[in-house]
Amino acid sequence: MSASDSTAMKLRTLMGDHPSTRAMKDGAIASPRVAFEFADVKVPNRAFKQVVRENAFDVAELAIMAYLQARELGKPLVLLPATIVGRHQHGYLVYNPARGDLAPSNLAGRRVGVRSYPVTTATWVRGILAHDHGLDLDRVRWVTFEEPHLAEYREPPTAERAPPGKASPRDAPGGRARCGGGRRAACRPIRRLRRSFPIPMRRARDWCRRNKAVPINHLAVVKQSLAESRPEIVREVYRLLREAKEKVPVPADGIDMLPFGVEALRPSLAIAIEYAFEQGLLAKRLEVDELFDDVTRAL
């Protein structure tokens, strides 16, 4: 029996084309109990507003910082302990060398372009700058280009919106640096730009080993109503995600960037919560266990 059988529960799903989801999206891993109806969205983060504002998907990948904010606001979403995207963050802070060198230690008084203040990559990088390099984040101007995913969130006084017509952090007016970018930004040379962290991959791996955590970006979430009414379907979704993840080769450095399970994720989630609270994304520190419900906590 295939996942397209009429007995399978159809689930409207937002899931990008990632190594961790490839086997599930191409049908190599399937279930007779669920049929994923994947949204035709090439860049998942462009639909995150639909996830947190409209509850538009039964299953979705979602940035961890957006989920933390949604959870605090009581949005009807539940986290699965399933990492969809995890990546080293040190390579995503870049600057224009034509305006002089810009190391993490001398960012105070500078302007840094970010897509929006609470985006996950920027939050991880700011946390690393504050905790590992002693940067006072309030002494940096964060130039933003888009509104946050959560309509209720108000950016802090240290953030300013770029003028109309400026489309990306690269366009920050008078900007010296930008934070964020696609997957290529961390691993390939960027024309005219340099990375602020020297030897970023070595520093990133050291961060993971010191903290016994990884800087997760996106995890899976489900509608609260689905978890309440069909817990067996939520368990099946998790099983499929886990099987798909197991198709991803283990990195040569031995650092699992795609942790699954509450305990495997606990150190990473605890740091994410701390960074989010310190930077004003959250009004209070959440507990890791309250990110889940009774169904997903037991996965």
Tab-separated table of C-alpha atoms in Angstrom:
chain	number	residue	atom	x	y	z
A	1	MET	CA	0.000	0.000	0.000
A	2	SER	CA	1.442	3.364	-0.973
A	3	ALA	CA	1.270	6.723	0.764
A	4	SER	CA	-1.150	7.822	-1.949
A	5	ASP	CA	-3.711	5.184	-0.897
A	6	SER	CA	-7.113	6.647	-0.050
A	7	THR	CA	-6.744	5.510	3.569
A	8	ALA	CA	-3.684	7.706	4.112
A	9	MET	CA	-4.215	10.967	5.968
A	10	LYS	CA	-3.368	13.923	3.746
A	11	LEU	CA	-1.106	16.473	5.392
A	12	ARG	CA	-0.466	19.916	3.943
A	13	THR	CA	3.279	20.206	4.366
A	14	LEU	CA	5.957	22.887	4.097
A	15	MET	CA	9.340	21.233	3.757
A	16	GLY	CA	12.366	22.416	1.821
A	17	ASP	CA	14.676	20.355	-0.357
A	18	HIS	CA	17.362	19.482	2.184
A	19	PRO	CA	19.610	16.439	2.600
A	20	SER	CA	17.558	15.596	5.695
A	21	THR	CA	14.254	15.568	3.793
A	22	ARG	CA	15.287	14.292	0.373
A	23	ALA	CA	14.349	10.636	0.920
A	24	MET	CA	10.935	11.642	2.211
A	25	LYS	CA	10.223	14.147	-0.551
A	26	ASP	CA	11.276	11.900	-3.415
A	27	GLY	CA	9.233	8.977	-2.076
A	28	ALA	CA	12.139	6.712	-1.157
A	29	ILE	CA	10.667	6.680	2.351
A	30	ALA	CA	6.884	6.543	2.596
A	31	SER	CA	4.046	5.342	4.779
A	32	PRO	CA	0.574	3.911	4.093
A	33	ARG	CA	-0.744	6.091	6.907
A	34	VAL	CA	0.207	9.581	5.723
A	35	ALA	CA	0.320	11.374	2.371
A	36	PHE	CA	2.346	14.571	2.353
A	37	GLU	CA	1.010	17.330	0.114
A	38	PHE	CA	4.148	19.417	-0.252
A	39	ALA	CA	3.625	23.133	-0.828
A	40	ASP	CA	5.274	24.460	-3.975
A	41	VAL	CA	7.603	26.792	-2.083
A	42	LYS	CA	11.229	26.801	-3.206
A	43	VAL	CA	12.542	28.812	-0.227
A	44	PRO	CA	10.726	27.635	2.918
A	45	ASN	CA	11.484	30.716	5.008
A	46	ARG	CA	9.340	32.741	2.617
A	47	ALA	CA	6.346	30.806	3.936
A	48	PHE	CA	7.203	30.969	7.639
A	49	LYS	CA	4.742	33.828	8.095
A	50	GLN	CA	2.004	31.474	6.855
A	51	VAL	CA	3.095	28.932	9.459
A	52	VAL	CA	3.042	31.260	12.471
A	53	ARG	CA	0.341	33.735	11.415
A	54	GLU	CA	-2.150	31.574	9.512
A	55	ASN	CA	-1.500	28.057	10.854
A	56	ALA	CA	-1.541	27.118	7.183
A	57	PHE	CA	0.244	23.744	7.333
A	58	ASP	CA	-0.302	20.480	9.161
A	59	VAL	CA	3.444	19.814	9.136
A	60	ALA	CA	6.152	22.388	8.511
A	61	GLU	CA	9.780	23.187	8.942
A	62	LEU	CA	10.232	26.364	10.949
A	63	ALA	CA	13.165	28.428	12.198
A	64	ILE	CA	13.817	27.766	15.870
A	65	MET	CA	13.708	31.452	16.854
A	66	ALA	CA	10.355	31.882	15.115
A	67	TYR	CA	9.046	28.832	16.959
A	68	LEU	CA	10.240	30.105	20.340
A	69	GLN	CA	8.422	33.377	19.759
A	70	ALA	CA	5.321	31.580	18.497
A	71	ARG	CA	5.309	29.314	21.545
A	72	GLU	CA	5.519	32.240	23.951
A	73	LEU	CA	2.640	33.919	22.122
A	74	GLY	CA	0.476	30.796	22.361
A	75	LYS	CA	0.356	29.976	18.652
A	76	PRO	CA	-1.251	26.534	18.076
A	77	LEU	CA	1.962	24.791	17.013
A	78	VAL	CA	3.912	21.964	18.629
A	79	LEU	CA	7.596	21.227	18.144
A	80	LEU	CA	8.847	17.840	16.989
A	81	PRO	CA	12.339	16.961	18.256
A	82	ALA	CA	13.486	16.701	14.644
A	83	THR	CA	16.160	18.950	13.149
A	84	ILE	CA	15.623	19.767	9.493
A	85	VAL	CA	18.513	22.229	9.050
A	86	GLY	CA	21.515	22.649	11.311
A	87	ARG	CA	24.612	24.525	10.261
A	88	HIS	CA	27.752	26.161	11.585
A	89	GLN	CA	27.130	29.903	11.917
A	90	HIS	CA	30.566	31.525	12.118
A	91	GLY	CA	30.883	31.872	8.343
A	92	TYR	CA	27.778	34.023	7.989
A	93	LEU	CA	29.149	37.318	9.341
A	94	VAL	CA	30.858	39.024	6.405
A	95	TYR	CA	32.108	42.511	5.596
A	96	ASN	CA	33.408	44.670	2.764
A	97	PRO	CA	37.224	44.828	3.039
A	98	ALA	CA	37.303	47.987	0.915
A	99	ARG	CA	36.188	49.796	4.070
A	100	GLY	CA	38.857	48.235	6.257
A	101	ASP	CA	39.146	45.076	8.299
A	102	LEU	CA	36.268	44.244	10.602
A	103	ALA	CA	36.962	41.626	13.257
A	104	PRO	CA	34.409	40.445	15.843
A	105	SER	CA	36.282	42.456	18.469
A	106	ASN	CA	35.674	45.824	16.778
A	107	LEU	CA	32.032	45.632	15.732
A	108	ALA	CA	30.912	48.130	18.392
A	109	GLY	CA	29.665	51.308	16.730
A	110	ARG	CA	29.231	49.572	13.366
A	111	ARG	CA	26.178	48.833	11.251
A	112	VAL	CA	25.286	45.247	10.418
A	113	GLY	CA	22.645	44.317	7.867
A	114	VAL	CA	20.266	41.460	8.719
A	115	ARG	CA	17.106	40.297	6.972
A	116	SER	CA	15.108	40.984	10.131
A	117	TYR	CA	16.267	41.289	13.719
A	118	PRO	CA	14.986	37.943	15.089
A	119	VAL	CA	16.078	35.705	12.204
A	120	THR	CA	17.771	32.587	13.500
A	121	THR	CA	21.209	32.943	11.898
A	122	ALA	CA	21.560	36.518	13.146
A	123	THR	CA	20.469	35.489	16.645
A	124	TRP	CA	23.032	32.693	16.804
A	125	VAL	CA	25.792	34.975	15.515
A	126	ARG	CA	24.906	37.756	17.966
A	127	GLY	CA	24.945	35.241	20.812
A	128	ILE	CA	28.366	33.985	19.763
A	129	LEU	CA	29.664	37.559	19.542
A	130	ALA	CA	28.325	38.417	22.997
A	131	HIS	CA	29.335	35.237	24.821
A	132	ASP	CA	32.629	34.398	23.128
A	133	HIS	CA	33.909	37.867	22.195
A	134	GLY	CA	32.395	40.130	24.837
A	135	LEU	CA	30.552	42.326	22.336
A	136	ASP	CA	27.928	44.658	23.792
A	137	LEU	CA	25.147	44.034	21.278
A	138	ASP	CA	23.495	47.351	22.155
A	139	ARG	CA	26.504	49.148	20.676
A	140	VAL	CA	25.774	47.775	17.187
A	141	ARG	CA	23.147	49.159	14.786
A	142	TRP	CA	21.200	46.303	13.204
A	143	VAL	CA	19.841	47.388	9.814
A	144	THR	CA	16.809	45.278	8.859
A	145	PHE	CA	15.097	44.745	5.506
A	146	GLU	CA	11.946	42.751	6.274
A	147	GLU	CA	9.353	42.592	8.999
A	148	PRO	CA	9.687	39.696	11.462
A	149	HIS	CA	7.746	36.469	10.951
A	150	LEU	CA	5.659	37.173	14.072
A	151	ALA	CA	3.465	40.226	13.530
A	152	GLU	CA	3.307	40.854	17.292
A	153	TYR	CA	7.079	41.271	17.675
A	154	ARG	CA	8.594	44.745	17.847
A	155	GLU	CA	12.261	45.119	17.011
A	156	PRO	CA	14.494	46.755	19.657
A	157	PRO	CA	15.732	50.379	19.541
A	158	THR	CA	19.103	49.185	18.236
A	159	ALA	CA	17.407	47.972	15.026
A	160	GLU	CA	16.529	50.307	12.177
A	161	ARG	CA	14.686	49.588	8.951
A	162	ALA	CA	16.631	50.136	5.728
A	163	PRO	CA	15.291	52.834	3.392
A	164	PRO	CA	12.699	51.774	0.797
A	165	GLY	CA	14.275	50.195	-2.256
A	166	LYS	CA	17.077	48.516	-0.365
A	167	ALA	CA	16.478	44.819	-0.885
A	168	SER	CA	19.039	42.914	1.153
A	169	PRO	CA	21.696	43.236	3.858
A	170	ARG	CA	24.233	43.811	1.087
A	171	ASP	CA	22.466	47.136	0.503
A	172	ALA	CA	22.707	48.408	4.094
A	173	PRO	CA	23.206	52.200	3.943
A	174	GLY	CA	26.732	52.939	5.063
A	175	GLY	CA	26.910	49.323	6.135
A	176	ARG	CA	30.149	47.692	7.113
A	177	ALA	CA	28.958	44.116	7.537
A	178	ARG	CA	26.069	41.775	6.985
A	179	CYS	CA	24.897	38.688	8.778
A	180	GLY	CA	23.138	35.833	7.044
A	181	GLY	CA	22.947	34.373	3.583
A	182	GLY	CA	22.406	31.103	1.801
A	183	ARG	CA	24.186	27.828	2.341
A	184	ARG	CA	27.007	28.795	-0.002
A	185	ALA	CA	27.961	31.804	2.081
A	186	ALA	CA	29.675	29.763	4.768
A	187	CYS	CA	31.672	27.431	2.557
A	188	ARG	CA	32.592	29.307	-0.634
A	189	PRO	CA	34.476	32.552	-1.220
A	190	ILE	CA	32.172	35.545	-1.547
A	191	ARG	CA	33.303	38.051	-4.129
A	192	ARG	CA	34.369	41.342	-2.544
A	193	LEU	CA	33.370	40.171	0.930
A	194	ARG	CA	35.381	38.616	3.744
A	195	ARG	CA	34.355	36.688	6.796
A	196	SER	CA	34.768	38.451	10.119
A	197	PHE	CA	35.654	35.243	11.961
A	198	PRO	CA	39.038	33.918	10.803
A	199	ILE	CA	39.062	30.193	10.000
A	200	PRO	CA	35.302	30.073	10.645
A	201	MET	CA	34.805	26.320	10.322
A	202	ARG	CA	37.478	25.568	12.910
A	203	ARG	CA	35.902	28.070	15.295
A	204	ALA	CA	32.441	26.678	14.611
A	205	ARG	CA	33.483	23.114	15.374
A	206	ASP	CA	35.230	24.291	18.528
A	207	TRP	CA	32.002	26.058	19.590
A	208	CYS	CA	30.032	22.833	19.143
A	209	ARG	CA	32.502	20.787	21.147
A	210	ARG	CA	32.768	23.329	23.975
A	211	ASN	CA	29.020	23.731	24.284
A	212	LYS	CA	28.122	20.106	23.515
A	213	ALA	CA	25.484	21.579	21.210
A	214	VAL	CA	24.906	22.548	17.592
A	215	PRO	CA	23.388	25.806	16.293
A	216	ILE	CA	20.180	24.395	14.860
A	217	ASN	CA	18.296	26.509	12.328
A	218	HIS	CA	15.056	24.745	11.367
A	219	LEU	CA	13.045	22.048	13.122
A	220	ALA	CA	9.744	20.360	12.328
A	221	VAL	CA	6.459	21.533	13.835
A	222	VAL	CA	2.893	20.265	13.616
A	223	LYS	CA	-0.475	21.829	14.227
A	224	GLN	CA	-1.510	21.538	17.848
A	225	SER	CA	-4.885	20.192	16.740
A	226	LEU	CA	-3.181	17.344	14.862
A	227	ALA	CA	-1.116	16.367	17.907
A	228	GLU	CA	-4.245	16.403	20.061
A	229	SER	CA	-6.573	14.553	17.703
A	230	ARG	CA	-4.223	12.157	15.869
A	231	PRO	CA	-1.130	11.504	17.981
A	232	GLU	CA	-0.427	8.307	16.041
A	233	ILE	CA	-0.087	10.373	12.852
A	234	VAL	CA	2.374	12.718	14.555
A	235	ARG	CA	4.436	9.719	15.639
A	236	GLU	CA	4.414	8.427	12.062
A	237	VAL	CA	5.551	11.803	10.707
A	238	TYR	CA	8.419	11.782	13.182
A	239	ARG	CA	9.379	8.231	12.209
A	240	LEU	CA	9.552	9.206	8.548
A	241	LEU	CA	11.610	12.309	9.289
A	242	ARG	CA	14.001	10.268	11.364
A	243	GLU	CA	14.396	7.616	8.676
A	244	ALA	CA	15.042	10.320	6.085
A	245	LYS	CA	17.656	11.924	8.319
A	246	GLU	CA	19.413	8.587	8.759
A	247	LYS	CA	20.086	8.589	5.011
A	248	VAL	CA	22.379	11.614	5.491
A	249	PRO	CA	26.054	10.593	5.832
A	250	VAL	CA	27.711	11.274	9.171
A	251	PRO	CA	30.046	14.304	8.823
A	252	ALA	CA	33.765	13.566	8.840
A	253	ASP	CA	34.225	15.688	11.965
A	254	GLY	CA	31.725	13.531	13.856
A	255	ILE	CA	29.463	16.466	14.767
A	256	ASP	CA	25.824	15.560	14.156
A	257	MET	CA	24.248	18.759	12.830
A	258	LEU	CA	20.825	17.092	12.671
A	259	PRO	CA	20.066	15.936	16.216
A	260	PHE	CA	16.804	14.056	16.815
A	261	GLY	CA	15.115	13.398	20.136
A	262	VAL	CA	14.473	15.713	23.074
A	263	GLU	CA	17.619	14.784	24.993
A	264	ALA	CA	19.876	15.100	21.952
A	265	LEU	CA	18.393	18.537	21.288
A	266	ARG	CA	18.249	19.755	24.888
A	267	PRO	CA	21.667	21.534	25.027
A	268	SER	CA	21.076	23.275	21.685
A	269	LEU	CA	17.543	24.337	22.596
A	270	ALA	CA	18.683	25.635	25.988
A	271	ILE	CA	21.290	27.874	24.346
A	272	ALA	CA	18.804	29.018	21.697
A	273	ILE	CA	16.371	30.022	24.453
A	274	GLU	CA	19.101	31.873	26.356
A	275	TYR	CA	20.247	33.802	23.285
A	276	ALA	CA	16.647	34.642	22.350
A	277	PHE	CA	15.869	35.917	25.849
A	278	GLU	CA	19.061	37.949	26.148
A	279	GLN	CA	18.437	39.607	22.787
A	280	GLY	CA	14.824	40.500	23.519
A	281	LEU	CA	13.139	37.972	21.251
A	282	LEU	CA	11.407	36.500	24.306
A	283	ALA	CA	9.882	38.224	27.321
A	284	LYS	CA	10.832	35.306	29.582
A	285	ARG	CA	13.090	32.280	29.530
A	286	LEU	CA	11.162	29.257	28.348
A	287	GLU	CA	11.950	25.762	29.589
A	288	VAL	CA	13.039	23.209	27.006
A	289	ASP	CA	10.314	20.774	28.049
A	290	GLU	CA	7.531	23.307	27.489
A	291	LEU	CA	8.434	23.526	23.796
A	292	PHE	CA	6.805	20.106	23.352
A	293	ASP	CA	3.500	18.515	24.311
A	294	ASP	CA	2.975	15.095	25.882
A	295	VAL	CA	3.033	13.425	22.466
A	296	THR	CA	6.141	15.022	20.981
A	297	ARG	CA	8.079	15.059	24.262
A	298	ALA	CA	7.941	11.258	24.285
A	299	LEU	CA	9.250	10.780	20.742
